[in-house]
Coordinates of N, CA and C in Angstrom, one line a residue:
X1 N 85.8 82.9 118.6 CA 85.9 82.3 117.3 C 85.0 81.1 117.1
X2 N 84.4 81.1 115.9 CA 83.3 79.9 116.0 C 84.3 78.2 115.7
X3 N 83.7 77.3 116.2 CA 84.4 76.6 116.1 C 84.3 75.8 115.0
X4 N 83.8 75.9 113.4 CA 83.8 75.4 112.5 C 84.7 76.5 111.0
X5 N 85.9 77.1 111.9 CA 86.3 78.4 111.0 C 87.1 77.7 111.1
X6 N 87.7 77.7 109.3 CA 89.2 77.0 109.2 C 90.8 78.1 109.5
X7 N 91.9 77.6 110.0 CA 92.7 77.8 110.5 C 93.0 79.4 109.6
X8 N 92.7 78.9 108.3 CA 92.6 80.4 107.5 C 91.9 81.6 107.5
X9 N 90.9 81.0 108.0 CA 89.5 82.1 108.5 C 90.1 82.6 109.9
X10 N 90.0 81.8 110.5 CA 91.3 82.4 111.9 C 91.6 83.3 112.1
X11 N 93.0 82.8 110.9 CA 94.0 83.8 111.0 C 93.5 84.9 110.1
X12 N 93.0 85.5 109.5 CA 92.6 86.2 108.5 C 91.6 87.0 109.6
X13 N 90.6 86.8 110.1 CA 89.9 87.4 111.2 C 90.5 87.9 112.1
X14 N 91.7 87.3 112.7 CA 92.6 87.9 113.9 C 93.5 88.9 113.1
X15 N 94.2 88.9 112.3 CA 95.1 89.9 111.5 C 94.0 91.3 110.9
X16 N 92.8 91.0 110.7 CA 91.8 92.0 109.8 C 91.6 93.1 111.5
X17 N 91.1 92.2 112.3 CA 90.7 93.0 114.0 C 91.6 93.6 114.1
X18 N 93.2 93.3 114.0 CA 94.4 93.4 114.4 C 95.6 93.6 113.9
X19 N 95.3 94.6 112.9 CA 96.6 94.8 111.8 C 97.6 95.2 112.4
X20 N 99.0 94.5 112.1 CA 99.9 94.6 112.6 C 100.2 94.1 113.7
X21 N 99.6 92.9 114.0 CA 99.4 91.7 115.3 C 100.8 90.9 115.3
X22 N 101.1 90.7 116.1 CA 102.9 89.8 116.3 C 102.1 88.3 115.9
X23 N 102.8 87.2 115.8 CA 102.6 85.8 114.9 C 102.1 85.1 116.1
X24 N 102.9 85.4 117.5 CA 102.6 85.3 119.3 C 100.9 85.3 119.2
X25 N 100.8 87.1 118.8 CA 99.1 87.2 119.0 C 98.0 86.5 118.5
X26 N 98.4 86.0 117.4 CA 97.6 85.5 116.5 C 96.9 83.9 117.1
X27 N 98.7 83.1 117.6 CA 98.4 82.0 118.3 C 97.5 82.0 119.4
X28 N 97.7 82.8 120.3 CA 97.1 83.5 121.5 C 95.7 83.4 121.4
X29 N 95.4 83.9 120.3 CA 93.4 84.3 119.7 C 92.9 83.0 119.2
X30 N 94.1 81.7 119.0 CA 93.6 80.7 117.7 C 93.7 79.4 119.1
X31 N 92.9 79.5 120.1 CA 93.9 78.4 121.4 C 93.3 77.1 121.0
X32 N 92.2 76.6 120.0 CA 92.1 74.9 119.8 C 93.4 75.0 118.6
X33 N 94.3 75.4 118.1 CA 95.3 75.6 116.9 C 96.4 75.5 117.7
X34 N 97.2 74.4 117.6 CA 98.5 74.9 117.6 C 99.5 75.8 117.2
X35 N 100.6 75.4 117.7 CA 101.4 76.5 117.2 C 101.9 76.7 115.6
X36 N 102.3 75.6 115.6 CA 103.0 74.6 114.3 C 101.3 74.8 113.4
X37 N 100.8 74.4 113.3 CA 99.5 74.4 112.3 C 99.3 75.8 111.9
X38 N 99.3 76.9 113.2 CA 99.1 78.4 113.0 C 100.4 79.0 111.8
X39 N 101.5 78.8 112.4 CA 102.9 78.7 111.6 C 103.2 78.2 110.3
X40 N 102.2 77.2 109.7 CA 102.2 76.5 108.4 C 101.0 76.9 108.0
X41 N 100.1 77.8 108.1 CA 99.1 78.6 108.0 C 99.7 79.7 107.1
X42 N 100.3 80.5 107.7 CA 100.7 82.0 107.9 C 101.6 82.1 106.8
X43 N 102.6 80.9 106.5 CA 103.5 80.4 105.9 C 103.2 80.8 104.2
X44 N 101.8 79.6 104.7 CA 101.3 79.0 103.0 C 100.5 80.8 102.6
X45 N 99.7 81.4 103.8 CA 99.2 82.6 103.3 C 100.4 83.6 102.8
X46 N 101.4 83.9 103.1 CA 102.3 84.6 102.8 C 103.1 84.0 101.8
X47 N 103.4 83.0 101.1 CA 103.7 82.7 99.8 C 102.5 82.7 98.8
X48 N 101.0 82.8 99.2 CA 100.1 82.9 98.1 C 99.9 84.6 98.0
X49 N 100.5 85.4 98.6 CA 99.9 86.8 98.9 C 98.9 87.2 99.4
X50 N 98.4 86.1 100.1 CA 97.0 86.5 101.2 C 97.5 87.1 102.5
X51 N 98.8 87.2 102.9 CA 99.3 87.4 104.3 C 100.4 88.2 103.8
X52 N 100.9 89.2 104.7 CA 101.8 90.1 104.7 C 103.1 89.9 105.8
X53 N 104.1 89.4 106.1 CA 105.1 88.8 107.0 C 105.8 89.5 107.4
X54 N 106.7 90.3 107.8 CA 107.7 91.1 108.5 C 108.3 90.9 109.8
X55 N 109.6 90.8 109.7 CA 110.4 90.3 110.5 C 110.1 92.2 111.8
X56 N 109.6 91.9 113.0 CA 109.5 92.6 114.0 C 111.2 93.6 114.9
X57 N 111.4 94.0 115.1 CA 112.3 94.4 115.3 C 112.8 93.8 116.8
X58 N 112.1 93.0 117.8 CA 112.6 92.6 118.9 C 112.6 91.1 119.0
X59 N 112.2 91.3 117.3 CA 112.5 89.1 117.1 C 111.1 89.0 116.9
X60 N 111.0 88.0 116.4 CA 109.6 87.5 116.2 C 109.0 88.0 114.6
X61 N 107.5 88.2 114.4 CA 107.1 88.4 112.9 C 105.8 89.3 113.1
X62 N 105.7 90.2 112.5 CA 104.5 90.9 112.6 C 103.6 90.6 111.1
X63 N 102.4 90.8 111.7 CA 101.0 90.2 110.3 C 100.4 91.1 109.7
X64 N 100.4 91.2 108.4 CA 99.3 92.5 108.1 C 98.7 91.8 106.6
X65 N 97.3 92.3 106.3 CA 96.8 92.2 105.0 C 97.7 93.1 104.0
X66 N 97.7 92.6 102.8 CA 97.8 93.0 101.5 C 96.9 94.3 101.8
X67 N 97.2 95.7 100.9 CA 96.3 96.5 100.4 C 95.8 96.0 99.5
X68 N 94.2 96.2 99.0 CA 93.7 96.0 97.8 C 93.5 96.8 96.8
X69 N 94.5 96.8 96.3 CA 94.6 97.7 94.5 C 93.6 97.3 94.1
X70 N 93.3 98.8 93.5 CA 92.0 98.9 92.1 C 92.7 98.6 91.0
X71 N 91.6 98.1 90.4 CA 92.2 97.8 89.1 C 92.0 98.8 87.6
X72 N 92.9 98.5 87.3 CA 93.0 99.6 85.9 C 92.6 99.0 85.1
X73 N 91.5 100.4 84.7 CA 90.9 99.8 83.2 C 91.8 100.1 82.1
X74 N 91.6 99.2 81.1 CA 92.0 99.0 80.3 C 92.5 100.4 79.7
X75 N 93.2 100.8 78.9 CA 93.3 102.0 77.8 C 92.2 101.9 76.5
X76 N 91.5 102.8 76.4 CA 90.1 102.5 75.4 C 90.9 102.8 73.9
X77 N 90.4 102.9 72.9 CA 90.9 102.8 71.5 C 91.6 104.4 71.8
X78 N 90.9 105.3 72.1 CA 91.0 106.8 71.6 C 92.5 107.2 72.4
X79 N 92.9 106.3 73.8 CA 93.5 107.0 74.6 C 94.8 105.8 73.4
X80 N 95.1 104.9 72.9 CA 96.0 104.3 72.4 C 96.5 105.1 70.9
X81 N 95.2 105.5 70.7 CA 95.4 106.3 69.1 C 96.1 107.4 69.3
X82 N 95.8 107.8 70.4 CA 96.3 109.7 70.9 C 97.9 109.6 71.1
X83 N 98.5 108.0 71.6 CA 99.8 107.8 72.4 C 100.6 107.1 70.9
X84 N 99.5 107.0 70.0 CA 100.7 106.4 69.0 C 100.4 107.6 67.9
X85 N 99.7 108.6 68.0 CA 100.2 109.9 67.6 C 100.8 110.6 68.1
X86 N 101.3 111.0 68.8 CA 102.4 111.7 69.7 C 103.8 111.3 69.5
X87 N 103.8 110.0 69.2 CA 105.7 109.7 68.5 C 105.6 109.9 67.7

């Protein structure tokens, strides 16, 4: 890891290599980061929807990115006109 990557770049590099990495692994990969700093990391990413959280089945937390949805275009004039002629 370079050593001018913020705790978010980090974690986001280790989880991207490692989808579905335990919260353990993550610390493990991040060793100038504490635990506690990795933890209030992971925290603040998973209440903004940058980070994916899941409680692991033998204790602990497993990490995963968000999928990235495409985005839908809009409905154009013709396809709105066609759906308010139909009722």
């Amino acid at each position: 890891m370079g050593k001018h990557k913020t705790v978010e770049g980090q974690i986001v590099e280790v989880v991207r290599s490692a989808p579905g990495c335990h919260l353990e692994d993550v610390v493990m990969s991040c060793p100038r980061v504490s635990w506690n700093e990795v933890f209030a990391e992971v925290d603040r990413l998973s209440r903004t929807g940058k980070l994916l959280v899941t409680s692991a089945d033998q204790g602990g937390y497993v990490l995963d990115l968000p999928k990235r949805r495409k985005r839908r275009e809009p409905a154009s004039n013709s396809t709105k006109e066609r759906t308010a002629a139909a009722r």
